[in-house]
Amino acid sequence: MLYTPPPIDPKAPPVRINLLSDTQTKPTAAMRDAMARAEVGDEQVGDDPTVNALCERVAALMGKEAAVYMPSGTMCNVTATLVHCRPGDEILAHETAHIIAREGGAHAAIGGFQVTQLKGPDGQFTPETFRKALHPRTRYQPPQTVVSVEQTANIGGGTIWKKAVLDEIVAIAKQHGLVTHMDGARLLNATVASGISPRDMTAGWDSAWIDFSKGLGAPIGGVLAGSRAFIDAVWQWKQRLGGSMRQAGICAAACIYALDHHVDRLADDHANARALARGLSQIPGVEVQEPETNLVFFKPDGAGIAGDKMVAALRQRGVTLAMMDGRIRACTHLDVNAAQIEETIGYVREIVRGA
């Protein structure tokens, strides 16, 4: 199992340091104020000015013709593949990609698609691996329709797909008639860390989206962008799946606030992740993957304590993390400060000494 949530222990102390995920962020007081003051209308009929403003802004940010506001990032992925593919089609993605590991088999259950799992270190496959997975179009094999990447690669350690690699994958895909889709769950983490704009990062990708409920700190939603014809088709699937909303401007206002105030500060999360990794790596027996963004993966096995035992011990100290793919994942975000990072390092050191 790729992800194991921490056990619910009614006797555990209150969570003081929440490193479980950047989805744990709470809307700030200023964000709540922006939500309270939002102009609203019926989003389903295009009558919510705040939703419209958000979609226009995200489309421009990524250099696409149009965009649509969705309740979740998973819904962005699912509706995108439902538009790009037909039943029996094949999607190519990394073996740890969210569309494979974390979306409940939706692409198979709803769309009848199969996903070919490409291997590669750190949650990424190489252009050559992609090329070798392609096959001639014959009546005997499923049509290969979409190649998908996850930016950043979550289970790979929050790694950033390099621009040159993305461009090469696009070129191969276009040469062979495939559509390109970017799962942008932490896309802005990648753009802030790399200094590459969202427009340049998503250039050549037929569809891409931004999640607002992770590091950007909004309570709900993602925005999917692409061509106008693609977004029109996505809207029909949004309707079919029951995702159309009414006065959604209340939530969209939080996303606009995040674009105005929470993008540049993602660099603070990256700095906190580096500080956490640096401190953990100085503890004998703790193996740490060097973070590129806001995710820190580590294993304390060499210190004589299993990962799940470490997670349980930290939870008793008011710190919550997750086991993921056999490692501990800590995720920094706007509700975690530098002092809490140092406190967490101290707890891990204390637990290791006790072991």
C-alpha positions as CSV (number, residue, x, y, z in Angstrom):
1,M,0.0,0.0,0.0
2,L,1.5,3.3,-1.1
3,Y,-0.1,5.5,1.6
4,T,-1.0,4.7,5.2
5,P,-2.7,7.4,7.2
6,P,-1.7,7.6,10.9
7,P,-3.9,5.6,13.2
8,I,-6.6,7.5,15.0
9,D,-5.8,7.4,18.7
10,P,-8.4,9.1,20.9
11,K,-5.8,9.3,23.7
12,A,-3.2,11.0,21.5
13,P,-2.4,14.6,22.4
14,P,-3.7,17.4,20.1
15,V,-1.8,17.9,16.8
16,R,0.6,20.8,17.2
17,I,2.8,20.3,14.2
18,N,1.0,19.0,11.2
19,L,3.4,17.6,8.6
20,L,0.9,15.1,7.3
21,S,0.2,17.0,4.0
22,D,-0.1,20.5,2.6
23,T,-3.8,19.6,2.2
24,Q,-3.9,20.2,6.0
25,T,-3.5,24.0,5.6
26,K,-6.3,26.2,7.0
27,P,-7.4,29.4,5.3
28,T,-5.8,32.4,6.8
29,A,-7.9,35.2,8.4
30,A,-7.3,37.4,5.4
31,M,-8.3,34.6,3.0
32,R,-11.5,34.1,5.0
33,D,-12.2,37.8,4.7
34,A,-11.8,37.7,0.9
35,M,-14.2,34.8,0.8
36,A,-16.8,36.6,2.9
37,R,-16.6,39.6,0.6
38,A,-16.7,37.7,-2.7
39,E,-19.2,38.6,-5.5
40,V,-21.1,35.4,-6.4
41,G,-23.6,34.1,-8.9
42,D,-24.6,30.8,-10.4
43,E,-21.3,29.2,-11.6
44,Q,-23.0,26.6,-13.6
45,V,-24.5,29.1,-16.1
46,G,-21.4,31.3,-16.1
47,D,-22.9,33.9,-13.8
48,D,-20.4,33.9,-11.0
49,P,-17.9,36.8,-11.6
50,T,-15.4,35.6,-9.1
51,V,-15.2,32.1,-10.6
52,N,-15.0,33.6,-14.1
53,A,-12.1,35.9,-12.9
54,L,-10.2,32.9,-11.4
55,C,-10.6,30.8,-14.6
56,E,-9.5,33.7,-16.8
57,R,-6.5,34.3,-14.6
58,V,-5.3,30.7,-14.5
59,A,-5.8,30.3,-18.3
60,A,-3.6,33.4,-18.8
61,L,-1.1,32.2,-16.2
62,M,-0.6,28.9,-18.2
63,G,-1.0,30.3,-21.7
64,K,-4.1,28.4,-22.4
65,E,-7.4,29.5,-24.1
66,A,-9.8,28.6,-21.3
67,A,-10.1,27.0,-17.8
68,V,-12.7,25.5,-15.5
69,Y,-13.0,25.5,-11.7
70,M,-13.2,22.1,-10.2
71,P,-14.0,20.8,-6.7
72,S,-10.8,18.8,-6.6
73,G,-7.6,18.0,-8.4
74,T,-8.7,14.4,-8.8
75,M,-11.7,15.6,-10.7
76,C,-9.3,17.6,-12.9
77,N,-7.4,14.5,-13.8
78,V,-10.5,12.3,-14.3
79,T,-12.4,14.7,-16.5
80,A,-9.3,15.4,-18.6
81,T,-8.8,11.8,-19.4
82,L,-12.5,11.3,-20.0
83,V,-12.3,14.0,-22.7
84,H,-9.0,12.9,-24.2
85,C,-9.7,9.1,-24.3
86,R,-12.3,6.6,-25.4
87,P,-13.1,3.3,-23.6
88,G,-10.3,0.9,-24.3
89,D,-7.6,3.6,-24.8
90,E,-4.3,3.5,-23.1
91,I,-2.7,6.2,-20.9
92,L,1.0,6.2,-20.1
93,A,2.2,7.5,-16.8
94,H,4.8,6.8,-14.1
95,E,4.1,3.7,-12.0
96,T,3.7,5.9,-8.8
97,A,1.5,8.6,-10.5
98,H,-1.5,9.9,-8.7
99,I,-3.8,8.8,-11.5
100,I,-2.7,5.2,-10.8
101,A,-2.1,5.2,-7.0
102,R,-4.5,7.6,-5.5
103,E,-7.7,8.1,-7.5
104,G,-9.6,4.9,-6.7
105,G,-9.2,3.4,-10.1
106,A,-11.5,6.1,-11.5
107,H,-10.0,6.1,-15.0
108,A,-10.7,2.4,-15.4
109,A,-14.0,2.4,-13.5
110,I,-15.6,5.4,-15.3
111,G,-13.7,5.7,-18.5
112,G,-12.7,2.1,-19.3
113,F,-9.1,3.2,-19.8
114,Q,-6.0,1.2,-19.0
115,V,-2.9,2.9,-17.6
116,T,0.5,1.6,-18.6
117,Q,3.0,2.1,-15.7
118,L,6.4,3.5,-16.8
119,K,9.3,2.9,-14.5
120,G,12.0,5.4,-13.4
121,P,13.7,6.8,-10.3
122,D,12.2,9.6,-8.2
123,G,8.7,9.4,-9.6
124,Q,9.8,10.2,-13.2
125,F,10.3,8.3,-16.4
126,T,12.8,9.3,-19.1
127,P,11.9,10.3,-22.6
128,E,13.7,7.1,-23.8
129,T,11.5,5.0,-21.5
130,F,8.4,6.7,-22.9
131,R,9.6,6.1,-26.4
132,K,10.3,2.4,-25.8
133,A,6.7,2.0,-24.4
134,L,5.1,3.1,-27.6
135,H,3.9,0.6,-30.1
136,P,2.5,0.7,-33.6
137,R,-1.2,1.3,-34.0
138,T,-2.7,-2.0,-34.8
139,R,-6.0,-3.7,-34.3
140,Y,-4.4,-6.0,-31.6
141,Q,-3.4,-3.3,-29.1
142,P,-5.2,-0.5,-27.3
143,P,-4.8,2.9,-28.9
144,Q,-2.2,4.9,-26.9
145,T,-3.9,8.2,-26.4
146,V,-2.4,10.2,-23.5
147,V,0.9,10.6,-21.8
148,S,0.6,12.1,-18.3
149,V,3.2,13.6,-15.9
150,E,2.8,14.7,-12.3
151,Q,4.5,18.0,-11.4
152,T,5.9,17.7,-8.8
153,A,6.3,13.9,-8.5
154,N,4.8,13.3,-5.1
155,I,5.9,9.7,-4.2
156,G,9.1,10.4,-6.0
157,G,10.0,12.9,-3.3
158,G,8.4,16.1,-4.6
159,T,10.9,16.1,-7.5
160,I,10.7,18.6,-10.3
161,W,10.4,17.4,-13.9
162,K,13.0,19.4,-15.7
163,K,11.8,21.7,-18.6
164,A,14.1,20.0,-21.1
165,V,12.7,16.5,-20.3
166,L,9.1,17.8,-20.5
167,D,9.8,19.4,-23.9
168,E,11.3,16.1,-25.2
169,I,8.3,14.1,-23.9
170,V,6.0,16.6,-25.7
171,A,7.9,16.2,-28.9
172,I,7.8,12.4,-28.8
173,A,4.1,12.5,-28.0
174,K,3.2,14.8,-30.9
175,Q,5.3,12.7,-33.3
176,H,3.3,9.7,-32.4
177,G,-0.1,11.4,-32.1
178,L,-0.6,11.3,-28.3
179,V,-2.2,14.0,-26.2
180,T,-0.2,15.4,-23.3
181,H,-1.6,16.0,-19.8
182,M,0.1,17.5,-16.8
183,D,-1.2,16.7,-13.3
184,G,-0.3,20.0,-11.6
185,A,-1.0,19.1,-8.0
186,R,2.1,21.0,-6.9
187,L,2.9,22.8,-10.2
188,L,3.6,26.2,-8.6
189,N,6.0,24.6,-6.1
190,A,7.9,23.5,-9.2
191,T,7.8,26.9,-10.9
192,V,8.8,28.8,-7.7
193,A,11.7,26.4,-7.0
194,S,12.9,26.3,-10.6
195,G,12.3,30.0,-11.6
196,I,10.4,28.8,-14.7
197,S,7.0,30.5,-15.3
198,P,3.8,28.4,-15.3
199,R,3.3,29.4,-18.9
200,D,6.7,28.0,-19.9
201,M,6.5,24.9,-17.7
202,T,3.2,23.9,-19.3
203,A,4.0,24.9,-22.9
204,G,3.1,22.1,-25.3
205,W,0.9,20.3,-22.8
206,D,-2.6,20.0,-24.0
207,S,-4.1,20.1,-20.6
208,A,-2.8,21.1,-17.2
209,W,-4.2,22.2,-13.9
210,I,-3.3,23.9,-10.6
211,D,-4.4,22.6,-7.2
212,F,-5.3,25.4,-4.8
213,S,-6.0,23.2,-1.7
214,K,-2.3,22.2,-1.1
215,G,0.5,24.7,-0.6
216,L,-1.6,27.6,-1.8
217,G,-3.7,27.2,1.3
218,A,-7.3,27.5,-0.2
219,P,-9.9,25.2,1.4
220,I,-11.1,23.6,-1.9
221,G,-10.6,23.4,-5.6
222,G,-8.4,23.1,-8.6
223,V,-8.5,24.8,-12.0
224,L,-8.0,22.8,-15.2
225,A,-6.9,24.7,-18.4
226,G,-6.6,23.9,-22.1
227,S,-8.1,24.8,-25.4
228,R,-11.6,26.2,-25.5
229,A,-13.0,23.1,-27.2
230,F,-11.3,20.9,-24.6
231,I,-12.8,22.9,-21.7
232,D,-16.3,22.9,-23.3
233,A,-16.0,19.1,-23.4
234,V,-14.8,19.0,-19.8
235,W,-17.8,21.0,-18.7
236,Q,-20.1,18.3,-20.0
237,W,-18.2,15.7,-17.9
238,K,-18.3,18.0,-14.9
239,Q,-22.0,18.2,-15.3
240,R,-22.3,14.4,-15.6
241,L,-20.2,13.8,-12.5
242,G,-22.2,16.2,-10.4
243,G,-19.5,18.7,-10.0
244,S,-21.2,21.8,-11.2
245,M,-21.6,24.4,-8.5
246,R,-23.7,27.4,-7.6
247,Q,-22.3,30.4,-5.7
248,A,-18.8,29.0,-5.9
249,G,-17.3,32.4,-5.9
250,I,-16.9,32.1,-2.2
251,C,-14.4,29.4,-2.7
252,A,-12.9,30.9,-5.9
253,A,-12.1,34.0,-3.9
254,A,-9.8,32.0,-1.7
255,C,-8.0,30.8,-4.8
256,I,-7.6,34.4,-6.1
257,Y,-6.3,35.4,-2.8
258,A,-3.8,32.6,-2.9
259,L,-2.5,33.7,-6.3
260,D,-2.0,37.2,-4.9
261,H,-0.4,36.2,-1.6
262,H,0.7,32.6,-1.3
263,V,2.7,31.8,-4.4
264,D,6.1,33.5,-3.6
265,R,5.9,32.2,0.0
266,L,6.1,28.6,-1.3
267,A,9.8,29.3,-1.2
268,D,9.5,29.4,2.6
269,D,8.1,25.9,2.6
270,H,11.0,24.7,0.5
271,A,13.5,26.3,2.9
272,N,11.8,24.6,5.8
273,A,11.9,21.3,4.0
274,R,15.6,21.7,3.4
275,A,16.2,22.6,7.0
276,L,14.2,19.5,8.1
277,A,16.2,17.2,5.8
278,R,19.5,18.7,6.9
279,G,18.6,18.2,10.6
280,L,17.4,14.6,10.1
281,S,20.4,13.7,8.0
282,Q,22.6,14.6,11.0
283,I,20.9,11.9,13.2
284,P,22.8,8.6,12.9
285,G,20.9,5.9,11.1
286,V,18.3,8.2,9.5
287,E,18.4,8.1,5.7
288,V,17.0,11.2,4.0
289,Q,16.1,12.0,0.4
290,E,17.3,15.5,-0.5
291,P,14.2,17.6,-1.1
292,E,13.6,19.7,-4.2
293,T,10.4,21.3,-3.0
294,N,8.2,20.9,0.1
295,L,8.3,17.1,0.6
296,V,10.8,15.3,2.8
297,F,11.0,11.5,2.7
298,F,13.1,9.6,5.3
299,K,13.7,6.2,6.8
300,P,14.9,5.7,10.4
301,D,15.4,1.9,10.0
302,G,19.2,2.3,10.3
303,A,18.7,3.9,13.7
304,G,16.9,0.7,15.0
305,I,13.3,1.9,14.7
306,A,10.8,1.1,12.0
307,G,9.0,3.9,10.2
308,D,5.6,3.2,11.5
309,K,6.9,3.1,15.1
310,M,8.6,6.5,14.5
311,V,5.3,8.0,13.1
312,A,3.4,6.6,16.2
313,A,6.0,8.0,18.6
314,L,5.9,11.4,17.0
315,R,2.1,11.4,17.1
316,Q,2.4,11.0,20.9
317,R,4.4,14.2,20.9
318,G,1.8,16.1,18.9
319,V,3.5,15.7,15.5
320,T,1.7,14.0,12.6
321,L,3.3,12.6,9.5
322,A,2.5,9.8,7.0
323,M,4.0,6.5,5.9
324,M,4.2,6.4,2.1
325,D,5.7,3.8,-0.1
326,G,7.7,2.3,2.9
327,R,9.1,5.7,4.0
328,I,8.0,8.5,6.2
329,R,6.8,11.6,4.4
330,A,6.9,15.1,6.0
331,C,5.2,17.9,4.1
332,T,5.9,21.5,4.9
333,H,3.3,24.2,4.3
334,L,2.1,27.6,5.4
335,D,0.9,26.4,8.8
336,V,4.4,25.0,9.7
337,N,7.1,27.4,10.8
338,A,10.9,27.1,11.2
339,A,10.7,26.7,15.0
340,Q,8.3,23.7,14.5
341,I,10.8,22.2,12.1
342,E,13.6,22.4,14.8
343,E,11.2,21.0,17.4
344,T,10.4,18.0,15.1
345,I,14.1,17.3,14.5
346,G,14.6,17.3,18.3
347,Y,11.8,14.8,18.8
348,V,13.2,12.5,16.1
349,R,16.6,12.7,17.7
350,E,15.1,11.9,21.1
351,I,13.1,8.9,19.8
352,V,16.2,7.5,18.0
353,R,18.2,7.8,21.2
354,G,15.5,5.9,23.1
355,A,15.5,3.2,20.4
